PDB file of C-alpha atoms and ligand atoms in Angstrom:
ATOM      1  CA  MET A   3       0.088   0.306  -0.171  1.00  0.00           C
ATOM      2  CA  THR A   4       1.199   2.879  -1.075  1.00  0.00           C
ATOM      3  CA  LEU A   5       1.231   6.409   1.846  1.00  0.00           C
ATOM      4  CA  ARG A   6       0.150   9.565   0.706  1.00  0.00           C
ATOM      5  CA  GLY A   7       2.844  12.300   0.800  1.00  0.00           C
ATOM      6  CA  ARG A   8       0.889  13.655   4.283  1.00  0.00           C
ATOM      7  CA  LYS A   9       1.323  10.482   6.341  1.00  0.00           C
ATOM      8  CA  ARG A  10       4.779   9.837   4.837  1.00  0.00           C
ATOM      9  CA  GLY A  11       5.815  13.523   5.242  1.00  0.00           C
ATOM     10  CA  ARG A  12       4.508  12.530   9.826  1.00  0.00           C
ATOM     11  CA  ILE A  13       6.689   9.013   8.877  1.00  0.00           C
ATOM     12  CA  LEU A  14       9.386  11.147   7.593  1.00  0.00           C
ATOM     13  CA  ALA A  15       9.397  13.863   9.492  1.00  0.00           C
ATOM     14  CA  ALA A  16       9.782  11.402  12.614  1.00  0.00           C
ATOM     15  CA  VAL A  17      12.565   9.154  11.165  1.00  0.00           C
ATOM     16  CA  THR A  18      14.182  12.508  10.352  1.00  0.00           C
ATOM     17  CA  LEU A  19      13.839  13.665  13.671  1.00  0.00           C
ATOM     18  CA  VAL A  20      15.248  10.960  15.536  1.00  0.00           C
ATOM     19  CA  LEU A  21      17.984  10.464  13.027  1.00  0.00           C
ATOM     20  CA  ALA A  22      18.786  14.014  13.758  1.00  0.00           C
ATOM     21  CA  MET A  23      18.574  13.610  17.812  1.00  0.00           C
ATOM     22  CA  ALA A  24      21.080  10.528  17.215  1.00  0.00           C
ATOM     23  CA  GLY A  25      23.304  12.683  15.316  1.00  0.00           C
ATOM     24  CA  GLY A  26      23.281  15.568  18.161  1.00  0.00           C
ATOM     25  CA  GLY A  27      25.867  13.672  20.028  1.00  0.00           C
ATOM     26  CA  LEU A  28      28.353  13.064  17.628  1.00  0.00           C
ATOM     27  CA  ALA A  29      30.917  15.473  16.806  1.00  0.00           C
ATOM     28  CA  GLY A  30      31.039  16.343  12.803  1.00  0.00           C
ATOM     29  CA  ALA A  31      27.761  15.270  11.987  1.00  0.00           C
ATOM     30  CA  PRO A  32      26.041  16.597   9.382  1.00  0.00           C
ATOM     31  CA  SER A  33      23.917  19.064   9.903  1.00  0.00           C
ATOM     32  CA  ALA A  34      20.367  17.856  11.020  1.00  0.00           C
ATOM     33  CA  GLY A  35      17.645  18.250   8.187  1.00  0.00           C
ATOM     34  CA  ALA A  36      20.352  18.358   5.486  1.00  0.00           C
ATOM     35  CA  GLN A  37      18.940  15.245   3.812  1.00  0.00           C
ATOM     36  CA  THR A  38      15.592  15.090   4.893  1.00  0.00           C
ATOM     37  CA  ASN A  39      13.374  14.094   2.150  1.00  0.00           C
ATOM     38  CA  PRO A  40      14.584  11.356  -0.569  1.00  0.00           C
ATOM     39  CA  PHE A  41      12.006  12.609  -3.413  1.00  0.00           C
ATOM     40  CA  GLN A  42      13.358  16.181  -2.987  1.00  0.00           C
ATOM     41  CA  ARG A  43      14.320  17.364  -6.583  1.00  0.00           C
ATOM     42  CA  GLY A  44      15.784  21.118  -7.501  1.00  0.00           C
ATOM     43  CA  PRO A  45      16.902  24.178  -5.880  1.00  0.00           C
ATOM     44  CA  ASN A  46      15.808  25.854  -3.141  1.00  0.00           C
ATOM     45  CA  PRO A  47      11.992  27.286  -5.021  1.00  0.00           C
ATOM     46  CA  THR A  48      11.197  31.070  -4.903  1.00  0.00           C
ATOM     47  CA  ALA A  49       7.439  32.001  -6.195  1.00  0.00           C
ATOM     48  CA  SER A  50       9.064  33.597  -9.651  1.00  0.00           C
ATOM     49  CA  SER A  51      11.335  30.266 -10.343  1.00  0.00           C
ATOM     50  CA  VAL A  52       8.455  27.710  -9.953  1.00  0.00           C
ATOM     51  CA  SER A  53       5.638  30.412 -11.710  1.00  0.00           C
ATOM     52  CA  ALA A  54       8.512  29.797 -14.432  1.00  0.00           C
ATOM     53  CA  THR A  55      10.156  27.272 -16.489  1.00  0.00           C
ATOM     54  CA  GLY A  56      11.229  24.466 -13.947  1.00  0.00           C
ATOM     55  CA  PRO A  57      15.366  24.083 -13.522  1.00  0.00           C
ATOM     56  CA  PHE A  58      15.673  20.355 -15.139  1.00  0.00           C
ATOM     57  CA  ALA A  59      16.297  20.206 -18.878  1.00  0.00           C
ATOM     58  CA  ILE A  60      13.861  18.055 -20.890  1.00  0.00           C
ATOM     59  CA  SER A  61      14.023  15.586 -23.522  1.00  0.00           C
ATOM     60  CA  SER A  62      10.609  14.219 -25.273  1.00  0.00           C
ATOM     61  CA  THR A  63       9.202  10.859 -26.448  1.00  0.00           C
ATOM     62  CA  THR A  64       6.071  10.433 -28.496  1.00  0.00           C
ATOM     63  CA  VAL A  65       3.553   7.324 -27.688  1.00  0.00           C
ATOM     64  CA  GLY A  66       1.523   6.052 -30.544  1.00  0.00           C
ATOM     65  CA  SER A  67      -2.663   4.981 -30.121  1.00  0.00           C
ATOM     66  CA  GLY A  68      -3.277   1.733 -29.423  1.00  0.00           C
ATOM     67  CA  ASN A  69      -2.749   1.517 -25.590  1.00  0.00           C
ATOM     68  CA  GLY A  70      -5.697   2.897 -23.571  1.00  0.00           C
ATOM     69  CA  PHE A  71      -5.602   6.161 -24.340  1.00  0.00           C
ATOM     70  CA  GLY A  72      -4.792   8.046 -26.977  1.00  0.00           C
ATOM     71  CA  SER A  73      -1.522   9.222 -29.141  1.00  0.00           C
ATOM     72  CA  ALA A  74       0.914  11.005 -26.258  1.00  0.00           C
ATOM     73  CA  THR A  75       4.054  12.507 -25.596  1.00  0.00           C
ATOM     74  CA  ILE A  76       5.915  11.410 -22.531  1.00  0.00           C
ATOM     75  CA  TYR A  77       8.356  15.132 -21.314  1.00  0.00           C
ATOM     76  CA  PHE A  78      10.624  14.028 -18.498  1.00  0.00           C
ATOM     77  CA  PRO A  79      14.269  15.891 -17.434  1.00  0.00           C
ATOM     78  CA  THR A  80      17.173  14.152 -19.280  1.00  0.00           C
ATOM     79  CA  ASP A  81      18.852  14.029 -15.425  1.00  0.00           C
ATOM     80  CA  THR A  82      19.274  10.477 -13.955  1.00  0.00           C
ATOM     81  CA  SER A  83      21.656  11.469 -11.079  1.00  0.00           C
ATOM     82  CA  GLN A  84      19.622  11.838  -9.018  1.00  0.00           C
ATOM     83  CA  GLY A  85      17.394   8.763  -9.400  1.00  0.00           C
ATOM     84  CA  THR A  86      13.603   8.652 -10.195  1.00  0.00           C
ATOM     85  CA  PHE A  87      10.685  11.476 -10.371  1.00  0.00           C
ATOM     86  CA  GLY A  88       7.157  10.845  -9.546  1.00  0.00           C
ATOM     87  CA  GLY A  89       4.556  10.722 -12.326  1.00  0.00           C
ATOM     88  CA  ILE A  90       2.010  12.476 -13.825  1.00  0.00           C
ATOM     89  CA  ALA A  91      -1.161  12.391 -16.428  1.00  0.00           C
ATOM     90  CA  VAL A  92      -2.089  14.764 -18.471  1.00  0.00           C
ATOM     91  CA  ALA A  93      -4.803  15.263 -20.072  1.00  0.00           C
ATOM     92  CA  PRO A  94      -6.912  17.810 -22.610  1.00  0.00           C
ATOM     93  CA  GLY A  95     -10.880  18.529 -22.104  1.00  0.00           C
ATOM     94  CA  PHE A  96     -14.162  18.073 -24.609  1.00  0.00           C
ATOM     95  CA  THR A  97     -12.478  18.101 -28.560  1.00  0.00           C
ATOM     96  CA  GLU A  98      -9.349  18.655 -27.669  1.00  0.00           C
ATOM     97  CA  THR A  99      -6.085  16.751 -28.158  1.00  0.00           C
ATOM     98  CA  GLN A 100      -2.965  16.565 -26.535  1.00  0.00           C
ATOM     99  CA  SER A 101      -1.658  20.248 -27.939  1.00  0.00           C
ATOM    100  CA  ALA A 102      -4.603  21.882 -25.252  1.00  0.00           C
ATOM    101  CA  LEU A 103      -2.015  21.300 -22.195  1.00  0.00           C
ATOM    102  CA  ARG A 104       1.780  21.207 -23.984  1.00  0.00           C
ATOM    103  CA  TRP A 105       2.688  23.957 -21.900  1.00  0.00           C
ATOM    104  CA  TRP A 106       1.634  22.621 -18.764  1.00  0.00           C
ATOM    105  CA  ALA A 107       3.085  18.880 -19.551  1.00  0.00           C
ATOM    106  CA  GLN A 108       6.152  20.829 -19.850  1.00  0.00           C
ATOM    107  CA  ARG A 109       6.453  23.036 -17.523  1.00  0.00           C
ATOM    108  CA  LEU A 110       5.878  20.035 -14.659  1.00  0.00           C
ATOM    109  CA  ALA A 111       8.199  18.448 -16.320  1.00  0.00           C
ATOM    110  CA  SER A 112      10.659  20.820 -16.341  1.00  0.00           C
ATOM    111  CA  HIS A 113      10.010  20.957 -12.790  1.00  0.00           C
ATOM    112  CA  GLY A 114      11.115  17.391 -12.193  1.00  0.00           C
ATOM    113  CA  PHE A 115       8.765  15.275 -12.852  1.00  0.00           C
ATOM    114  CA  VAL A 116       7.584  12.477 -15.683  1.00  0.00           C
ATOM    115  CA  VAL A 117       4.575  13.266 -17.307  1.00  0.00           C
ATOM    116  CA  ILE A 118       2.359  11.346 -20.020  1.00  0.00           C
ATOM    117  CA  ASN A 119       0.615  14.519 -21.771  1.00  0.00           C
ATOM    118  CA  ILE A 120      -2.087  12.018 -23.560  1.00  0.00           C
ATOM    119  CA  SER A 121      -4.645  12.625 -26.101  1.00  0.00           C
ATOM    120  CA  THR A 122      -7.887  10.893 -25.806  1.00  0.00           C
ATOM    121  CA  ASN A 123      -8.920   7.870 -27.923  1.00  0.00           C
ATOM    122  CA  SER A 124     -11.985  10.000 -29.526  1.00  0.00           C
ATOM    123  CA  THR A 125     -11.627  13.867 -28.933  1.00  0.00           C
ATOM    124  CA  PHE A 126     -15.629  13.548 -27.616  1.00  0.00           C
ATOM    125  CA  ASP A 127     -14.918  11.327 -25.049  1.00  0.00           C
ATOM    126  CA  ASN A 128     -16.604  11.384 -21.709  1.00  0.00           C
ATOM    127  CA  PRO A 129     -14.923  12.266 -17.612  1.00  0.00           C
ATOM    128  CA  SER A 130     -15.429   8.816 -17.054  1.00  0.00           C
ATOM    129  CA  SER A 131     -13.582   7.472 -20.353  1.00  0.00           C
ATOM    130  CA  ARG A 132     -11.037  10.465 -19.528  1.00  0.00           C
ATOM    131  CA  ALA A 133     -10.907   8.943 -15.978  1.00  0.00           C
ATOM    132  CA  THR A 134     -10.189   5.757 -17.028  1.00  0.00           C
ATOM    133  CA  GLN A 135      -7.804   6.664 -20.154  1.00  0.00           C
ATOM    134  CA  LEU A 136      -5.716   9.113 -17.737  1.00  0.00           C
ATOM    135  CA  GLN A 137      -5.416   5.847 -15.366  1.00  0.00           C
ATOM    136  CA  ASN A 138      -4.410   3.393 -18.247  1.00  0.00           C
ATOM    137  CA  ALA A 139      -1.322   5.840 -18.944  1.00  0.00           C
ATOM    138  CA  LEU A 140       0.025   6.171 -15.783  1.00  0.00           C
ATOM    139  CA  ASN A 141       0.479   1.867 -16.313  1.00  0.00           C
ATOM    140  CA  TYR A 142       1.981   2.470 -19.387  1.00  0.00           C
ATOM    141  CA  LEU A 143       4.252   5.037 -18.234  1.00  0.00           C
ATOM    142  CA  VAL A 144       5.311   2.622 -14.968  1.00  0.00           C
ATOM    143  CA  ASN A 145       5.271  -0.653 -16.811  1.00  0.00           C
ATOM    144  CA  THR A 146       6.159  -0.307 -20.894  1.00  0.00           C
ATOM    145  CA  SER A 147       6.756   3.211 -21.711  1.00  0.00           C
ATOM    146  CA  SER A 148      10.810   3.765 -22.833  1.00  0.00           C
ATOM    147  CA  ALA A 149      10.853   6.704 -19.982  1.00  0.00           C
ATOM    148  CA  ARG A 150       9.343   3.638 -17.009  1.00  0.00           C
ATOM    149  CA  THR A 151      13.226   3.784 -15.729  1.00  0.00           C
ATOM    150  CA  ARG A 152      12.663   7.037 -14.924  1.00  0.00           C
ATOM    151  CA  VAL A 153       9.382   6.925 -13.412  1.00  0.00           C
ATOM    152  CA  ASP A 154       8.879   5.964  -9.252  1.00  0.00           C
ATOM    153  CA  ARG A 155       5.564   4.083  -9.353  1.00  0.00           C
ATOM    154  CA  THR A 156       4.928   5.128  -5.720  1.00  0.00           C
ATOM    155  CA  ARG A 157       4.487   8.758  -6.624  1.00  0.00           C
ATOM    156  CA  LEU A 158       1.900   9.359  -8.919  1.00  0.00           C
ATOM    157  CA  GLY A 159      -0.610  12.243 -10.192  1.00  0.00           C
ATOM    158  CA  VAL A 160      -3.019  13.519 -12.467  1.00  0.00           C
ATOM    159  CA  SER A 161      -4.023  16.740 -13.858  1.00  0.00           C
ATOM    160  CA  GLY A 162      -6.752  18.173 -16.554  1.00  0.00           C
ATOM    161  CA  HIS A 163      -8.606  20.301 -18.654  1.00  0.00           C
ATOM    162  CA  SER A 164     -12.777  20.688 -18.110  1.00  0.00           C
ATOM    163  CA  MET A 165     -14.017  17.143 -18.769  1.00  0.00           C
ATOM    164  CA  GLY A 166      -9.701  15.756 -19.007  1.00  0.00           C
ATOM    165  CA  GLY A 167     -10.483  18.152 -15.262  1.00  0.00           C
ATOM    166  CA  GLY A 168     -13.862  15.653 -14.803  1.00  0.00           C
ATOM    167  CA  GLY A 169     -11.503  12.760 -15.610  1.00  0.00           C
ATOM    168  CA  THR A 170      -8.446  13.796 -13.279  1.00  0.00           C
ATOM    169  CA  LEU A 171     -11.604  13.638 -10.333  1.00  0.00           C
ATOM    170  CA  GLU A 172     -13.076  10.807 -11.433  1.00  0.00           C
ATOM    171  CA  ALA A 173      -9.646   8.763 -11.496  1.00  0.00           C
ATOM    172  CA  THR A 174      -8.574  10.217  -8.323  1.00  0.00           C
ATOM    173  CA  ARG A 175     -11.831   8.823  -6.396  1.00  0.00           C
ATOM    174  CA  ASN A 176     -10.212   5.148  -8.432  1.00  0.00           C
ATOM    175  CA  ASN A 177      -7.422   5.196  -7.013  1.00  0.00           C
ATOM    176  CA  THR A 178      -6.732   6.527  -3.514  1.00  0.00           C
ATOM    177  CA  ALA A 179      -3.057   5.399  -4.202  1.00  0.00           C
ATOM    178  CA  MET A 180      -3.076   8.719  -6.071  1.00  0.00           C
ATOM    179  CA  GLN A 181      -0.742  11.579  -4.409  1.00  0.00           C
ATOM    180  CA  ALA A 182      -1.928  14.472  -6.154  1.00  0.00           C
ATOM    181  CA  ALA A 183      -4.628  15.949  -8.532  1.00  0.00           C
ATOM    182  CA  ILE A 184      -4.602  18.785 -10.094  1.00  0.00           C
ATOM    183  CA  PRO A 185      -7.935  19.612 -12.443  1.00  0.00           C
ATOM    184  CA  LEU A 186      -8.173  22.655 -14.260  1.00  0.00           C
ATOM    185  CA  MET A 187     -12.139  24.512 -14.718  1.00  0.00           C
ATOM    186  CA  PRO A 188     -13.105  20.444 -14.068  1.00  0.00           C
ATOM    187  CA  TRP A 189     -16.743  19.733 -15.960  1.00  0.00           C
ATOM    188  CA  ASP A 190     -18.179  16.562 -15.077  1.00  0.00           C
ATOM    189  CA  GLN A 191     -22.214  15.960 -14.863  1.00  0.00           C
ATOM    190  CA  THR A 192     -20.864  14.327 -11.116  1.00  0.00           C
ATOM    191  CA  LYS A 193     -20.886  16.525  -8.124  1.00  0.00           C
ATOM    192  CA  ASN A 194     -19.683  14.583  -5.580  1.00  0.00           C
ATOM    193  CA  PHE A 195     -16.285  13.620  -4.844  1.00  0.00           C
ATOM    194  CA  SER A 196     -16.363  12.593  -1.342  1.00  0.00           C
ATOM    195  CA  GLY A 197     -14.809   9.340  -1.991  1.00  0.00           C
ATOM    196  CA  ILE A 198     -11.771  11.456  -3.299  1.00  0.00           C
ATOM    197  CA  ARG A 199      -8.726  10.705  -0.335  1.00  0.00           C
ATOM    198  CA  THR A 200      -5.537  12.159  -2.385  1.00  0.00           C
ATOM    199  CA  PRO A 201      -4.456  15.989  -1.932  1.00  0.00           C
ATOM    200  CA  THR A 202      -6.359  17.925  -5.208  1.00  0.00           C
ATOM    201  CA  MET A 203      -5.790  21.211  -6.102  1.00  0.00           C
ATOM    202  CA  ILE A 204      -8.937  22.493  -8.325  1.00  0.00           C
ATOM    203  CA  VAL A 205      -8.384  25.771 -10.343  1.00  0.00           C
ATOM    204  CA  ALA A 206     -11.257  27.573 -11.781  1.00  0.00           C
ATOM    205  CA  GLY A 207     -11.705  30.277 -13.980  1.00  0.00           C
ATOM    206  CA  GLN A 208     -13.900  33.116 -12.325  1.00  0.00           C
ATOM    207  CA  ASN A 209     -15.982  34.317 -15.430  1.00  0.00           C
ATOM    208  CA  ASP A 210     -16.161  30.705 -16.929  1.00  0.00           C
ATOM    209  CA  GLY A 211     -19.191  30.171 -19.033  1.00  0.00           C
ATOM    210  CA  ILE A 212     -18.570  26.623 -19.911  1.00  0.00           C
ATOM    211  CA  ALA A 213     -17.332  24.819 -16.368  1.00  0.00           C
ATOM    212  CA  SER A 214     -18.679  27.874 -14.309  1.00  0.00           C
ATOM    213  CA  PRO A 215     -17.614  27.704 -10.810  1.00  0.00           C
ATOM    214  CA  SER A 216     -20.666  27.682  -9.001  1.00  0.00           C
ATOM    215  CA  SER A 217     -22.108  24.408 -10.702  1.00  0.00           C
ATOM    216  CA  HIS A 218     -18.693  22.531 -11.526  1.00  0.00           C
ATOM    217  CA  ALA A 219     -15.717  23.785  -8.983  1.00  0.00           C
ATOM    218  CA  LEU A 220     -16.825  24.552  -6.446  1.00  0.00           C
ATOM    219  CA  GLN A 221     -18.977  22.335  -5.975  1.00  0.00           C
ATOM    220  CA  PHE A 222     -16.684  19.807  -6.606  1.00  0.00           C
ATOM    221  CA  TYR A 223     -14.314  21.455  -3.785  1.00  0.00           C
ATOM    222  CA  ASN A 224     -17.107  21.130  -1.656  1.00  0.00           C
ATOM    223  CA  SER A 225     -17.680  17.139  -2.035  1.00  0.00           C
ATOM    224  CA  ILE A 226     -14.185  16.116  -1.628  1.00  0.00           C
ATOM    225  CA  PRO A 227     -13.927  15.597   2.296  1.00  0.00           C
ATOM    226  CA  ALA A 228     -11.185  18.045   4.035  1.00  0.00           C
ATOM    227  CA  ALA A 229      -9.128  15.627   5.542  1.00  0.00           C
ATOM    228  CA  SER A 230      -7.977  14.734   2.127  1.00  0.00           C
ATOM    229  CA  GLU A 231      -5.984  18.027   2.082  1.00  0.00           C
ATOM    230  CA  LYS A 232      -7.683  20.399  -1.122  1.00  0.00           C
ATOM    231  CA  ALA A 233      -7.212  23.445  -2.695  1.00  0.00           C
ATOM    232  CA  TYR A 234      -9.238  26.074  -4.114  1.00  0.00           C
ATOM    233  CA  LEU A 235      -7.636  28.122  -6.814  1.00  0.00           C
ATOM    234  CA  GLU A 236     -10.201  31.037  -9.086  1.00  0.00           C
ATOM    235  CA  LEU A 237      -8.307  32.732 -11.507  1.00  0.00           C
ATOM    236  CA  ALA A 238      -9.667  36.605 -11.340  1.00  0.00           C
ATOM    237  CA  GLY A 239     -11.645  36.760 -14.791  1.00  0.00           C
ATOM    238  CA  ALA A 240     -10.529  33.974 -16.066  1.00  0.00           C
ATOM    239  CA  GLY A 241     -12.917  32.197 -18.843  1.00  0.00           C
ATOM    240  CA  HIS A 242     -12.902  28.384 -19.518  1.00  0.00           C
ATOM    241  CA  ASN A 243      -9.807  28.272 -21.526  1.00  0.00           C
ATOM    242  CA  ALA A 244      -7.248  30.257 -19.354  1.00  0.00           C
ATOM    243  CA  SER A 245      -5.523  27.072 -18.459  1.00  0.00           C
ATOM    244  CA  ASN A 246      -4.141  26.176 -21.867  1.00  0.00           C
ATOM    245  CA  SER A 247      -1.267  28.574 -22.664  1.00  0.00           C
ATOM    246  CA  THR A 248       1.064  29.771 -20.194  1.00  0.00           C
ATOM    247  CA  ASN A 249       0.076  30.434 -16.905  1.00  0.00           C
ATOM    248  CA  PRO A 250       2.402  32.149 -14.297  1.00  0.00           C
ATOM    249  CA  THR A 251      -0.440  31.585 -11.763  1.00  0.00           C
ATOM    250  CA  ILE A 252      -1.280  28.235 -12.529  1.00  0.00           C
ATOM    251  CA  SER A 253       2.081  26.973 -12.502  1.00  0.00           C
ATOM    252  CA  LEU A 254       3.111  28.379  -9.303  1.00  0.00           C
ATOM    253  CA  PHE A 255       0.111  27.013  -7.747  1.00  0.00           C
ATOM    254  CA  GLY A 256       0.598  23.448 -10.055  1.00  0.00           C
ATOM    255  CA  VAL A 257       3.983  22.886  -9.269  1.00  0.00           C
ATOM    256  CA  SER A 258       3.669  24.002  -5.957  1.00  0.00           C
ATOM    257  CA  TRP A 259       0.928  21.214  -5.073  1.00  0.00           C
ATOM    258  CA  ALA A 260       2.810  18.870  -7.572  1.00  0.00           C
ATOM    259  CA  LYS A 261       6.211  19.217  -5.792  1.00  0.00           C
ATOM    260  CA  ARG A 262       4.156  19.308  -1.920  1.00  0.00           C
ATOM    261  CA  TYR A 263       2.210  15.727  -2.420  1.00  0.00           C
ATOM    262  CA  ILE A 264       4.404  14.253  -5.288  1.00  0.00           C
ATOM    263  CA  ASP A 265       7.548  14.522  -4.413  1.00  0.00           C
ATOM    264  CA  ASN A 266       6.942  15.093  -0.244  1.00  0.00           C
ATOM    265  CA  ASP A 267       8.844  18.475  -0.337  1.00  0.00           C
ATOM    266  CA  THR A 268       7.872  20.931   2.180  1.00  0.00           C
ATOM    267  CA  ARG A 269      10.029  23.693   0.615  1.00  0.00           C
ATOM    268  CA  TYR A 270       6.751  24.358  -1.590  1.00  0.00           C
ATOM    269  CA  GLU A 271       4.024  24.503   0.850  1.00  0.00           C
ATOM    270  CA  GLN A 272       4.536  28.459   1.218  1.00  0.00           C
ATOM    271  CA  PHE A 273       3.206  28.751  -2.118  1.00  0.00           C
ATOM    272  CA  VAL A 274       0.577  27.509  -1.125  1.00  0.00           C
ATOM    273  CA  CYS A 275       0.098  27.774   2.420  1.00  0.00           C
ATOM    274  CA  PRO A 276      -2.058  29.783   3.054  1.00  0.00           C
ATOM    275  CA  GLY A 277      -2.069  30.865  -0.845  1.00  0.00           C
ATOM    276  CA  GLY A 278      -4.229  34.039  -2.067  1.00  0.00           C
ATOM    277  CA  GLY A 279      -2.694  36.891  -4.025  1.00  0.00           C
ATOM    278  CA  SER A 280      -3.033  38.915  -7.045  1.00  0.00           C
ATOM    279  CA  GLY A 281      -4.882  37.461 -10.338  1.00  0.00           C
ATOM    280  CA  ILE A 282      -6.773  34.963  -7.904  1.00  0.00           C
ATOM    281  CA  SER A 283     -10.250  36.505  -7.157  1.00  0.00           C
ATOM    282  CA  ARG A 284     -11.285  32.995  -4.517  1.00  0.00           C
ATOM    283  CA  TYR A 285      -8.655  30.519  -2.362  1.00  0.00           C
ATOM    284  CA  MET A 286      -9.876  28.177  -0.264  1.00  0.00           C
ATOM    285  CA  GLN A 287      -7.600  25.771   1.663  1.00  0.00           C
ATOM    286  CA  THR A 288      -6.841  22.823   4.269  1.00  0.00           C
ATOM    287  CA  CYS A 289      -3.566  23.827   5.322  1.00  0.00           C
ATOM    288  CA  PRO A 290      -2.115  23.293   8.881  1.00  0.00           C
ATOM    289  CA  GLY A 291      -3.438  26.141  11.117  1.00  0.00           C
ATOM    290  CA  SER A 292      -6.521  27.215   8.679  1.00  0.00           C
TER     291      SER A 292
HETATM  292  O1  LIG O 311     -14.076  19.727 -21.739  1.00  0.00           O
HETATM  293  C1  LIG O 311     -15.445  20.614 -21.816  1.00  0.00           C
HETATM  294  O2  LIG O 311     -14.504  21.148 -22.557  1.00  0.00           O
HETATM  295  C2  LIG O 311     -15.974  20.622 -21.304  1.00  0.00           C
HETATM  296  C3  LIG O 311     -17.256  21.386 -21.739  1.00  0.00           C
HETATM  297  C4  LIG O 311     -18.446  21.028 -22.796  1.00  0.00           C
HETATM  298  O3  LIG O 311     -18.822  21.843 -22.496  1.00  0.00           O
HETATM  299  O4  LIG O 311     -19.264  20.143 -22.431  1.00  0.00           O
HETATM  300  C5  LIG O 311     -20.625  19.946 -22.731  1.00  0.00           C
HETATM  301  C6  LIG O 311     -21.396  18.340 -23.008  1.00  0.00           C
END
């Protein structure tokens, strides 16, 4: 069984504390906390660094159809010196293809994830089908793809736009081992996601007339148990397709969420807790102390 980032974080913190206490009596022991998290990748982040292309050079490889999803492109850090990276599957919305979220898949990879960005079998597939295809893509990524040795199969997440965001929510509900979910302007006729046990950041557009926050994102957010950890990021003045071109705010919050929960990297907590800021019409979260 896979522990969620939060639980695993507590265990790691406890182990680290014991090591720090043991090390405290040793002359010349490394400073406590120097190597606290085996999943940490990359230099210390700043708000501007996480809002932009990350520190990892990336490469890509394409995947044909017939693997349980449409065609795909896998983006991965070229660095093999630091061990494996967390994996993320990304899906587009109704009538869209992998081009819609290419920037987002590349952005995540540049911060240290192996990302499979899919087109769906049909551009008309419903959110449930997109959920199945996202899970199939993760399975393909870790079991079959040429990038499989670069991925840690125990640390996986999902993201997607619109019906791909609905698919993100459904895939997360269906697989409680998922470490993080980031639905972007999610659209789904299912409104109750009380079965989600994964930290989930829902991104919404204040002026989205296709997946309006009141009929979609807010209902999804409210249905997810607080104990799962969740956040609601509403972009001021944004429409349905705000996620489909380079967006520094989605980068800052979304990358931070992935790093915090897929990599257990608490250096990123400062960017999502307490959250909010310029260009954000509403932000809600379940941060410690909130
Ligand atoms: O994936 C999306 O953009 C969902 C939008 C939509 O209009 O669905 C209606 C069938």
